[in-house]
Short mmCIF file of N, CA and C in Angstrom, two decimals:
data_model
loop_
_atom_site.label_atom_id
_atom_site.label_comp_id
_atom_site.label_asym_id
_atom_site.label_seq_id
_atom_site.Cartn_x
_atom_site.Cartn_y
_atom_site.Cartn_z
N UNK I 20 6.93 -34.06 45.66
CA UNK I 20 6.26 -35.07 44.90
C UNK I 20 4.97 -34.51 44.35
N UNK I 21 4.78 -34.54 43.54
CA UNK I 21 3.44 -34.18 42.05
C UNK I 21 2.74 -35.37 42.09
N UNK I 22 1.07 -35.38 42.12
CA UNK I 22 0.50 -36.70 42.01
C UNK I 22 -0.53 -36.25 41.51
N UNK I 23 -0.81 -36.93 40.64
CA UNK I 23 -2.00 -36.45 39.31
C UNK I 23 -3.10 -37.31 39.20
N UNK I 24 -4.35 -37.11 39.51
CA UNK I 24 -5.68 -37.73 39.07
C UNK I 24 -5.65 -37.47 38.13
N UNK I 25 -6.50 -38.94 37.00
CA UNK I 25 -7.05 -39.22 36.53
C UNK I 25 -8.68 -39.75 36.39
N UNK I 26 -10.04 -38.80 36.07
CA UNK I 26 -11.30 -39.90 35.76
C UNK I 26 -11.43 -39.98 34.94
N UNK I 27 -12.03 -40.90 34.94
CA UNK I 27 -12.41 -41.91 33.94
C UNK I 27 -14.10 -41.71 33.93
N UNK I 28 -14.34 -40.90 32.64
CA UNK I 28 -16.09 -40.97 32.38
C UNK I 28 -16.23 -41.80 31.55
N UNK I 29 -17.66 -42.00 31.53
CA UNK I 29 -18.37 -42.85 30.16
C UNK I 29 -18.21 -42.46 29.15
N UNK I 30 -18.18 -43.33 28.37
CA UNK I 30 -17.29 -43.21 26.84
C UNK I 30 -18.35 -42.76 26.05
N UNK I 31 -18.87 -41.60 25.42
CA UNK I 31 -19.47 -40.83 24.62
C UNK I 31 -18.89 -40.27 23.38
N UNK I 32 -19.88 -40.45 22.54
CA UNK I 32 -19.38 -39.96 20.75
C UNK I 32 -19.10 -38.89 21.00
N UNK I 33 -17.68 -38.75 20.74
CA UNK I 33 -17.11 -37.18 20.53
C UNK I 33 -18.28 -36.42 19.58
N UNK I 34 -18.64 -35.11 20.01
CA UNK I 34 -19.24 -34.37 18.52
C UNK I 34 -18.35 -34.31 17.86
N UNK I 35 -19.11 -34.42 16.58
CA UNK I 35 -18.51 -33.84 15.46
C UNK I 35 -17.81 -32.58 15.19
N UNK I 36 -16.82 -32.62 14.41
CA UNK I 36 -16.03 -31.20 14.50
C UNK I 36 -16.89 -30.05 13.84
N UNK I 37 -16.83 -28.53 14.06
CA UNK I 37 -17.59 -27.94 13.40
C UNK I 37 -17.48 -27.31 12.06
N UNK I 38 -18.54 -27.35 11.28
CA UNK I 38 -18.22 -26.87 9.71
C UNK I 38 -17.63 -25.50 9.43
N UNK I 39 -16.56 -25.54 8.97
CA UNK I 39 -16.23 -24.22 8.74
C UNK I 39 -17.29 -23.52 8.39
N UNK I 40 -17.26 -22.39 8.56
CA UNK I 40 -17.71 -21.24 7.80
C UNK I 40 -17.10 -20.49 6.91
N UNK I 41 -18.00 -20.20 5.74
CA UNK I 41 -17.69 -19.97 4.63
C UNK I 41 -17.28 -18.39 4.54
N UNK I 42 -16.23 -17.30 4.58
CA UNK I 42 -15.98 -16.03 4.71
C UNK I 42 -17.25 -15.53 3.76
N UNK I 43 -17.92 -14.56 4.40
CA UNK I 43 -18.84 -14.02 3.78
C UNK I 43 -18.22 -12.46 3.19
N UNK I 44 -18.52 -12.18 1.42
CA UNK I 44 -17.94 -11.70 1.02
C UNK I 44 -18.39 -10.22 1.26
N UNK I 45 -17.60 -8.90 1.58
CA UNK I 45 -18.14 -7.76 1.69
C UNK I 45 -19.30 -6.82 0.98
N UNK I 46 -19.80 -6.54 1.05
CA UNK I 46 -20.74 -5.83 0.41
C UNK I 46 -20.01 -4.46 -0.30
N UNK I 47 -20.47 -4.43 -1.13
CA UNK I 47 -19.76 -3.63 -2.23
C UNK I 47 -20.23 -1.91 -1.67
N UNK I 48 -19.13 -1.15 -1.60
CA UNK I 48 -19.78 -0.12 -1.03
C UNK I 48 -19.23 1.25 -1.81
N UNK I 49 -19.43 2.53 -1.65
CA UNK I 49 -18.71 3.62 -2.39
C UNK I 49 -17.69 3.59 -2.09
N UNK I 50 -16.88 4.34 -3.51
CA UNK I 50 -15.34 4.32 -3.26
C UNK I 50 -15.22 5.60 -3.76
N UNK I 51 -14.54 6.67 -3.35
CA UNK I 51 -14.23 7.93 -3.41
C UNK I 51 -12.41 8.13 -2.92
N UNK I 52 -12.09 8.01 -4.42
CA UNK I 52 -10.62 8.13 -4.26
C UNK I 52 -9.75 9.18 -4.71
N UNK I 53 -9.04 9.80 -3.38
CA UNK I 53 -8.47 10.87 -4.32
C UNK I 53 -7.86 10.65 -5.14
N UNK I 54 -7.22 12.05 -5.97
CA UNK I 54 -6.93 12.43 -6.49
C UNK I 54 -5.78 13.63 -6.55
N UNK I 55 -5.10 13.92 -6.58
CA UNK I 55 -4.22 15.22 -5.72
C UNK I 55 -4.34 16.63 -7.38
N UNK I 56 -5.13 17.34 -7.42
CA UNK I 56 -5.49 18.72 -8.05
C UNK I 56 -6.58 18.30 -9.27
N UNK I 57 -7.68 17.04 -8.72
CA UNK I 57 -8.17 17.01 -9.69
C UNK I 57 -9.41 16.10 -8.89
N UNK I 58 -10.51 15.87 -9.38
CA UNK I 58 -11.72 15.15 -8.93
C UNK I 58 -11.44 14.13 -8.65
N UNK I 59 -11.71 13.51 -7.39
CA UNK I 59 -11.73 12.26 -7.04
C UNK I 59 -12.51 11.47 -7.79
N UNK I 60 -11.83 10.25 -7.52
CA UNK I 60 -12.48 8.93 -8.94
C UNK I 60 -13.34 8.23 -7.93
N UNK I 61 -14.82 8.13 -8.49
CA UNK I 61 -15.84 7.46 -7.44
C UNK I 61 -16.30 5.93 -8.30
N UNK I 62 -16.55 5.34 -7.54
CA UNK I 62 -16.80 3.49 -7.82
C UNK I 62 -17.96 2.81 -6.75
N UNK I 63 -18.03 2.01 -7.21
CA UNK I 63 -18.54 1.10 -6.05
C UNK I 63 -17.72 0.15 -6.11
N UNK I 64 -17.51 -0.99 -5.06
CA UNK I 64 -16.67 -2.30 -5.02
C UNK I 64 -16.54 -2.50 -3.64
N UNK I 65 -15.26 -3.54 -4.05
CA UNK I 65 -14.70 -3.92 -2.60
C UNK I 65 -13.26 -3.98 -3.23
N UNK I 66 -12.65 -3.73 -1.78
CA UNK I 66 -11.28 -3.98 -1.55
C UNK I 66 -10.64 -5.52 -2.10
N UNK I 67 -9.48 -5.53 -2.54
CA UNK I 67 -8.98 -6.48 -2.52
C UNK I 67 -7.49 -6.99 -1.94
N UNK I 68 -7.13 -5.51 -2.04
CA UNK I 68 -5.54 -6.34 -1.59
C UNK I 68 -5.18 -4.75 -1.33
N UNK I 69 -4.16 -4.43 -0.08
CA UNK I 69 -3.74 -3.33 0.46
C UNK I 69 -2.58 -3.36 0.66
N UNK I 70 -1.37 -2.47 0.56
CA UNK I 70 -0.40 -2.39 1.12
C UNK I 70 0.56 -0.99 1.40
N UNK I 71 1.83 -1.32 1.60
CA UNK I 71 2.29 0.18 2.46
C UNK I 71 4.03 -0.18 2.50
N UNK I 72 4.06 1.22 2.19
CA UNK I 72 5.72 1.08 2.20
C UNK I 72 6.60 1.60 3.32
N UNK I 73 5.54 2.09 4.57
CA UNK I 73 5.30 2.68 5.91
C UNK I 73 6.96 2.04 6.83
N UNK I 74 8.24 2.87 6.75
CA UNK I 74 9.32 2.63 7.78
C UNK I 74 9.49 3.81 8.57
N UNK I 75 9.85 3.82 9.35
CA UNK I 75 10.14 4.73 10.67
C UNK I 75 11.51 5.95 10.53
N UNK I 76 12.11 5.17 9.27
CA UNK I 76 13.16 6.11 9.29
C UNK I 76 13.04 6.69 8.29
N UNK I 77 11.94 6.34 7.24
CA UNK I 77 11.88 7.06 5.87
C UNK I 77 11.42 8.67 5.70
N UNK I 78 11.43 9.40 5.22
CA UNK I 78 10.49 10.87 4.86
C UNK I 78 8.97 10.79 4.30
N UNK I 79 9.16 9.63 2.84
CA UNK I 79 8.00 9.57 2.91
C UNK I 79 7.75 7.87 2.11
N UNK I 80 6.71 7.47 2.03
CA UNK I 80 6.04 6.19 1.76
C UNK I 80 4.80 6.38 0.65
N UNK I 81 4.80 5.05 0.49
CA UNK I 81 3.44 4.83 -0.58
C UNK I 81 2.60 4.01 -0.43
N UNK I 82 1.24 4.06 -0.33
CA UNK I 82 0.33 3.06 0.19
C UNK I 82 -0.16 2.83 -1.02
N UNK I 83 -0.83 1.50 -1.14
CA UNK I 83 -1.62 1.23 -2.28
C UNK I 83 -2.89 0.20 -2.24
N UNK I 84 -4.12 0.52 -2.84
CA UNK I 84 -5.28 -0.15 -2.45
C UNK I 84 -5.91 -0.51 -3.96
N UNK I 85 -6.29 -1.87 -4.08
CA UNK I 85 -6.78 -1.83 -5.26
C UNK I 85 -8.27 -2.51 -5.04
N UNK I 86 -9.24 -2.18 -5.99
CA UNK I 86 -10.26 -2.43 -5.34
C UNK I 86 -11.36 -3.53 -6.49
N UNK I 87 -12.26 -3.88 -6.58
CA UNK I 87 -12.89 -4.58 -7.42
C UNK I 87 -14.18 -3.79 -7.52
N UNK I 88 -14.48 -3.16 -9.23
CA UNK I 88 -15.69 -2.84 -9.11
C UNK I 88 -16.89 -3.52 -9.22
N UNK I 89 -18.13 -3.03 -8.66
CA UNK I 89 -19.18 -3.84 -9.46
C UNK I 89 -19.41 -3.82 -10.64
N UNK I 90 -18.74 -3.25 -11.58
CA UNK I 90 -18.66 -3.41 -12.67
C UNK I 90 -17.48 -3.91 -13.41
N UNK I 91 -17.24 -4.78 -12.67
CA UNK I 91 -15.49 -5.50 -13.24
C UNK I 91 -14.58 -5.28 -13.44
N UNK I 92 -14.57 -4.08 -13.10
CA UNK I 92 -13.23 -3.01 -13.75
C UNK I 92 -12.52 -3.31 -12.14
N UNK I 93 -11.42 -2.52 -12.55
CA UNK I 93 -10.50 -2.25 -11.38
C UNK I 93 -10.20 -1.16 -11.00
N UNK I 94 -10.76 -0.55 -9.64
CA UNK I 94 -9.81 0.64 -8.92
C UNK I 94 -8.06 0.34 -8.66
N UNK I 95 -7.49 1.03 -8.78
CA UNK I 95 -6.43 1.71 -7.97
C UNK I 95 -6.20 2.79 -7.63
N UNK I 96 -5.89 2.78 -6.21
CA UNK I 96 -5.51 3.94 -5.18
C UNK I 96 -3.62 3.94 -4.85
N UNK I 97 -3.05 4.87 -5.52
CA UNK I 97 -2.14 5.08 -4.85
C UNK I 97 -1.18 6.51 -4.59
N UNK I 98 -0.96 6.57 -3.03
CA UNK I 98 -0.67 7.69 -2.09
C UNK I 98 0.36 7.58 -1.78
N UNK I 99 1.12 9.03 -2.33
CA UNK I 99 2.89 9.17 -1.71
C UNK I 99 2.33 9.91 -0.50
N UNK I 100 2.81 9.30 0.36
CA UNK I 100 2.68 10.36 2.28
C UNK I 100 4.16 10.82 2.38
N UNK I 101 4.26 12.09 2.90
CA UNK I 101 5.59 12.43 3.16
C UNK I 101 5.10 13.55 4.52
N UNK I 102 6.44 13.02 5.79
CA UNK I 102 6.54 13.37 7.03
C UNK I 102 6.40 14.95 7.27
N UNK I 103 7.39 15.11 6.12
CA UNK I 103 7.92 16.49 6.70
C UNK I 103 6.56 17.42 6.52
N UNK I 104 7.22 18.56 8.32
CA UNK I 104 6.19 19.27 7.89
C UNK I 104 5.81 20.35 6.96
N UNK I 105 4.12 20.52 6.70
CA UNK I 105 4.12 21.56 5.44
C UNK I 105 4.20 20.73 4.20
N UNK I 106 4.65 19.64 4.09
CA UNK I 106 4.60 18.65 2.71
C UNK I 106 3.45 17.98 2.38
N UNK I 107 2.65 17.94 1.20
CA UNK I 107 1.00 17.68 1.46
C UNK I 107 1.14 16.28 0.41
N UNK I 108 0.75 15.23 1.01
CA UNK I 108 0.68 14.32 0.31
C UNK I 108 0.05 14.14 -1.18
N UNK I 109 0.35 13.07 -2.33
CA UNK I 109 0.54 12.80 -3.54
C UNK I 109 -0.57 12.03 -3.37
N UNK I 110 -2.07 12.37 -4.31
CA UNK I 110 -2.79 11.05 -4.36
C UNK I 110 -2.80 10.81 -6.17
N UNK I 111 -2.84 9.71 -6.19
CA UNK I 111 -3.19 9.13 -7.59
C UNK I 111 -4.04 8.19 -7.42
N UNK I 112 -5.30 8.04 -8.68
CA UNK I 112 -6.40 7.23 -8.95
C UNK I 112 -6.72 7.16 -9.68
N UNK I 113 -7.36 5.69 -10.56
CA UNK I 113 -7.49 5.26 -11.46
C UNK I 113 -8.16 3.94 -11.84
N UNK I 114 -9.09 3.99 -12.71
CA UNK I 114 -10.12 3.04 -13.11
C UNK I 114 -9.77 2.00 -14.39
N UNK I 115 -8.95 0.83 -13.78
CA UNK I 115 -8.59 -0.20 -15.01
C UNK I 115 -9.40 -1.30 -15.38
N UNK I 116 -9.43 -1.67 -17.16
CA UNK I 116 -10.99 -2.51 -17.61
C UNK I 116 -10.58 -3.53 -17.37
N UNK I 117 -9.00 -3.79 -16.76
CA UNK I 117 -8.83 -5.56 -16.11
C UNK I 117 -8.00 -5.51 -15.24
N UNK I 118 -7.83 -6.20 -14.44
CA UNK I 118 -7.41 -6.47 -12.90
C UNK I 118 -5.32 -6.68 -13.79
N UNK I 119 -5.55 -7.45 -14.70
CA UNK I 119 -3.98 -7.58 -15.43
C UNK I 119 -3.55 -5.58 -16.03
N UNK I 120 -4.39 -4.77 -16.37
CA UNK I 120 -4.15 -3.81 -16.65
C UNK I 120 -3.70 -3.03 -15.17
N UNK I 121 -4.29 -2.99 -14.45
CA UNK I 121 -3.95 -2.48 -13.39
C UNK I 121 -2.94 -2.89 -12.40
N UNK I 122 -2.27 -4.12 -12.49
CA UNK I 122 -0.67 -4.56 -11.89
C UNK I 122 0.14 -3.99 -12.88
N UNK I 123 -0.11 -4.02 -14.54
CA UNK I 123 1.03 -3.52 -15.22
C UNK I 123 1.14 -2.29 -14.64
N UNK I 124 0.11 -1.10 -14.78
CA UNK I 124 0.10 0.19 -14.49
C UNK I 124 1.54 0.00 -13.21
N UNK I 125 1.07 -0.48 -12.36
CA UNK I 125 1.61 -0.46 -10.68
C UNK I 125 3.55 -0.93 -11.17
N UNK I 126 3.48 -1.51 -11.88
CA UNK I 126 4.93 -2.20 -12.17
C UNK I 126 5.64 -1.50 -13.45
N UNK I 127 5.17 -0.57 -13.84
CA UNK I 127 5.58 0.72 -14.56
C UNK I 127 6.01 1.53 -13.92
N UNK I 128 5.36 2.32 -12.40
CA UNK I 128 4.65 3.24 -11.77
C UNK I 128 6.30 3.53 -11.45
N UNK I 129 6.25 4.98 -11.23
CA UNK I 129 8.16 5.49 -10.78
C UNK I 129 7.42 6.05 -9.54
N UNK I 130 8.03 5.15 -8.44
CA UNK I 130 7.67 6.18 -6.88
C UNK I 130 8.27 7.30 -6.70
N UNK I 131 9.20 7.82 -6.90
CA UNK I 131 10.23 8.94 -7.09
C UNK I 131 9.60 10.06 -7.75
N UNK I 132 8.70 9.81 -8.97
CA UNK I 132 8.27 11.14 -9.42
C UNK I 132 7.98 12.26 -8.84
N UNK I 133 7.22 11.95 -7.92
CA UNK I 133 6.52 13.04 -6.88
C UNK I 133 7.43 13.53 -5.54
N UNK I 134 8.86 12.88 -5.44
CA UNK I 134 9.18 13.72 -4.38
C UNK I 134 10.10 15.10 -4.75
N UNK I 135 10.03 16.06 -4.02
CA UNK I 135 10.37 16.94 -4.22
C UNK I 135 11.83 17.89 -3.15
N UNK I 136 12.41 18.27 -4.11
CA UNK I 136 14.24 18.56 -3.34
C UNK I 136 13.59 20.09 -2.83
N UNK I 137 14.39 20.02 -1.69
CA UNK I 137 14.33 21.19 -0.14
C UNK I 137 14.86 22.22 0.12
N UNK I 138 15.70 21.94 -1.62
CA UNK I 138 16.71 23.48 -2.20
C UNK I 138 15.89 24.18 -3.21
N UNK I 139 16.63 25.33 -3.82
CA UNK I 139 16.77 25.28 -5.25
C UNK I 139 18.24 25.60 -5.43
N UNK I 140 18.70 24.69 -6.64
CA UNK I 140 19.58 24.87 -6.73
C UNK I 140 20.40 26.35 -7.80
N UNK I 141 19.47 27.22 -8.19
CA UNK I 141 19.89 28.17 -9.03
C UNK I 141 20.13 29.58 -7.64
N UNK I 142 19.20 29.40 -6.58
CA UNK I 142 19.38 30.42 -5.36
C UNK I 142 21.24 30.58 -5.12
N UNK I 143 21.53 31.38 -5.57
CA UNK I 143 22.99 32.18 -5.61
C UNK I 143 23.53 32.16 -4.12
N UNK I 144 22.57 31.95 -3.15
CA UNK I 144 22.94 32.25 -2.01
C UNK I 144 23.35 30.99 -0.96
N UNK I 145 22.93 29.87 -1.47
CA UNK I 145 23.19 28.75 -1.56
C UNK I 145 24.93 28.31 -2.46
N UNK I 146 25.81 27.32 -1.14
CA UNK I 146 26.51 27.71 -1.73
C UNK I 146 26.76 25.86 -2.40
N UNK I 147 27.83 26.23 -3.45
CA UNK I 147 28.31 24.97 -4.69
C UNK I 147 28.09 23.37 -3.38
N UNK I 148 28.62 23.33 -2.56
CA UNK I 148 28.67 22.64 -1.17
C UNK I 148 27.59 21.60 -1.05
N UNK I 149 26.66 23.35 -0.12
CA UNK I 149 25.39 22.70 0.31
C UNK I 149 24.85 21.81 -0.88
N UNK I 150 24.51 22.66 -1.77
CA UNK I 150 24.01 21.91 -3.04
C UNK I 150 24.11 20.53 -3.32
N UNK I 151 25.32 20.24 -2.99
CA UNK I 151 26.09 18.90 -3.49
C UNK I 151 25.68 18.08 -2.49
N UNK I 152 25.59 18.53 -1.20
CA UNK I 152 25.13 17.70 -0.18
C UNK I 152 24.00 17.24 -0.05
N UNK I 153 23.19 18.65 -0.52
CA UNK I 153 21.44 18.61 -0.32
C UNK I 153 21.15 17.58 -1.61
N UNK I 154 21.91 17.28 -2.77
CA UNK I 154 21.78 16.46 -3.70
C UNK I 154 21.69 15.07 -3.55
N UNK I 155 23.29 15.06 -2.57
CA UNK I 155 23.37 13.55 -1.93
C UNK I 155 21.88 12.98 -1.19
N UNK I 156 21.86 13.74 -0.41
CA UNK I 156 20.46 13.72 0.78
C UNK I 156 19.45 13.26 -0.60
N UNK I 157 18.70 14.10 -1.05
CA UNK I 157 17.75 13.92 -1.92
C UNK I 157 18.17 12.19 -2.43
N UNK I 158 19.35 11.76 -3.01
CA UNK I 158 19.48 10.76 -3.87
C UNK I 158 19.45 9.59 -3.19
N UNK I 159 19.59 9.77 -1.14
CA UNK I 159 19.30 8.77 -0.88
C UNK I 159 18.20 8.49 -0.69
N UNK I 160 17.32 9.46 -0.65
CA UNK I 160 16.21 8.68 -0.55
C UNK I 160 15.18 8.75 -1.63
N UNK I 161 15.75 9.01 -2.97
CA UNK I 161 15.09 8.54 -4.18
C UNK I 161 15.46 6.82 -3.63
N UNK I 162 16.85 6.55 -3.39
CA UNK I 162 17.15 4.90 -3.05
C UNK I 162 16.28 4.63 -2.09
N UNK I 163 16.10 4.98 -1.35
CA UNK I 163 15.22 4.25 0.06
C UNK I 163 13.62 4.26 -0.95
N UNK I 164 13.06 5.66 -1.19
CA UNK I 164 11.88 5.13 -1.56
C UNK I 164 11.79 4.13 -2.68
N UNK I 165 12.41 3.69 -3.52
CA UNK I 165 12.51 3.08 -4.76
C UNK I 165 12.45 1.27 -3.69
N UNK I 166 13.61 1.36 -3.09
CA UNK I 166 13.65 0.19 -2.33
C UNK I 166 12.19 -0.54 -2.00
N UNK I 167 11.65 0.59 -0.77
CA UNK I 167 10.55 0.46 -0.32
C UNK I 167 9.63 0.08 -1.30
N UNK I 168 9.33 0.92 -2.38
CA UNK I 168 8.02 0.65 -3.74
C UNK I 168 8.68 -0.69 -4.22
N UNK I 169 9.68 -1.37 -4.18
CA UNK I 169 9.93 -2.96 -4.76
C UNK I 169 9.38 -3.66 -3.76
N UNK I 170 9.79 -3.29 -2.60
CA UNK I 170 9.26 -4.48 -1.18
C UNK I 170 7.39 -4.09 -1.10
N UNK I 171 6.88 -2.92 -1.42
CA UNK I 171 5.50 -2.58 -0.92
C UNK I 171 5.18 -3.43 -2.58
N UNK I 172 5.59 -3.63 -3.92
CA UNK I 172 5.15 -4.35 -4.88
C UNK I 172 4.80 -5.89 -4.51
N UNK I 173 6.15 -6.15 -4.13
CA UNK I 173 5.99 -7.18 -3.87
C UNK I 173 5.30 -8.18 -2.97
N UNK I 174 4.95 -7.47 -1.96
CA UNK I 174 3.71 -7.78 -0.60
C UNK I 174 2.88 -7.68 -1.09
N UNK I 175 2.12 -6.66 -1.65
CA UNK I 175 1.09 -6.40 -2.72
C UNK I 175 0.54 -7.78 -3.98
N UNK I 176 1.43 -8.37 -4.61
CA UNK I 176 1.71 -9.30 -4.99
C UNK I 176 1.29 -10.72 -4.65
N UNK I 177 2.22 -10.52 -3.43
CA UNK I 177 2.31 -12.06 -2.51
C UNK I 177 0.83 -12.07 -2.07
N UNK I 178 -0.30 -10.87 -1.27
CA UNK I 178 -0.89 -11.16 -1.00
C UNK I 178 -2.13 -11.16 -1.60
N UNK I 179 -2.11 -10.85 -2.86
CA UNK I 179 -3.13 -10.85 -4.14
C UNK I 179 -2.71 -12.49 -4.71
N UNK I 180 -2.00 -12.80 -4.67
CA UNK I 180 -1.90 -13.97 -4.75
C UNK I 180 -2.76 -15.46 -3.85
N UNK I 181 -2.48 -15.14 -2.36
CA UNK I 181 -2.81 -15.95 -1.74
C UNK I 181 -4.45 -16.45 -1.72
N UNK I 182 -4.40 -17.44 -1.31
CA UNK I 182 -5.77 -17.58 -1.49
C UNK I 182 -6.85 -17.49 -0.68
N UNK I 183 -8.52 -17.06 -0.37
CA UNK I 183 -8.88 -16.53 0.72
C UNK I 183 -9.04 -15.10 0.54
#
């Protein structure tokens, strides 16, 4: 058997609930973005919206950061990472005069450009086979990363969207 008290205090004005607080907005700070064989693009701003095409079974991924300058313009940051070793990651960066210029850029953008096949296929010593195989390999994961850059767009998106 379970037997439960109850007291009973004096009846007092609930406080009042408390006022939200208002998110206080970041302070705009340097932005030094690479670049992969060329000067990094420097800004001031803040971040606005981040995302990542980051799976466990992939080779390589694409992160992307876009940023707000103090001067109204728009950064974008975006980085092909690839696992394998000895493979040196892809940076791209770039300074757009409107926040609408810089999603087109991103929804143009071919993730695929930058990866690179693990053959050559003119090496004689290499035979008709491998080639064909090492081709297959390569083409799936032009598909996987392509996949990934629609789902990392689209999060990107959803959460440039939201509000907050």
């Amino acid at each position: 058997m379970v037997s439960i008290a109850w007291t009973l205090s004096e009846q007092q004005d609930p406080a009042p609930p408390p006022m939200p607080v208002a998110p206080v907005p970041p302070e705009p700070a340097e932005l030094i973005l690479r670049v992969s064989g060329a000067q990094p693009v420097r800004a001031h701003g803040t971040l606005i919206v981040e995302a990542t095409s980051w799976a466990s079974s992939t080779q390589a991924w694409h992160e992307v950061a876009l940023y707000r300058t103090t001067d109204a313009e728009c950064a974008l940051s975006v980085r092909l990472r690839k696992k394998a070793p000895g493979e040196t990651d892809v940076c791209q960066a770039e300074i757009f005069v409107s926040l609408e210029d810089a999603l087109s850029w991103l929804e143009t953008f071919d993730p695929t450009a930058d990866l690179t096949p693990d053959f050559d296929a003119s090496d004689r010593s290499v035979s008709t086979t491998e080639i064909a195989l090492r081709a297959a390999a390569l083409r799936q994961q032009v598909d996987a990363v392509s996949r990934q850059w629609r789902g990392l767009l689209g999060d990107l998106l959803y959460r440039f969207a939201q509000p907050g």
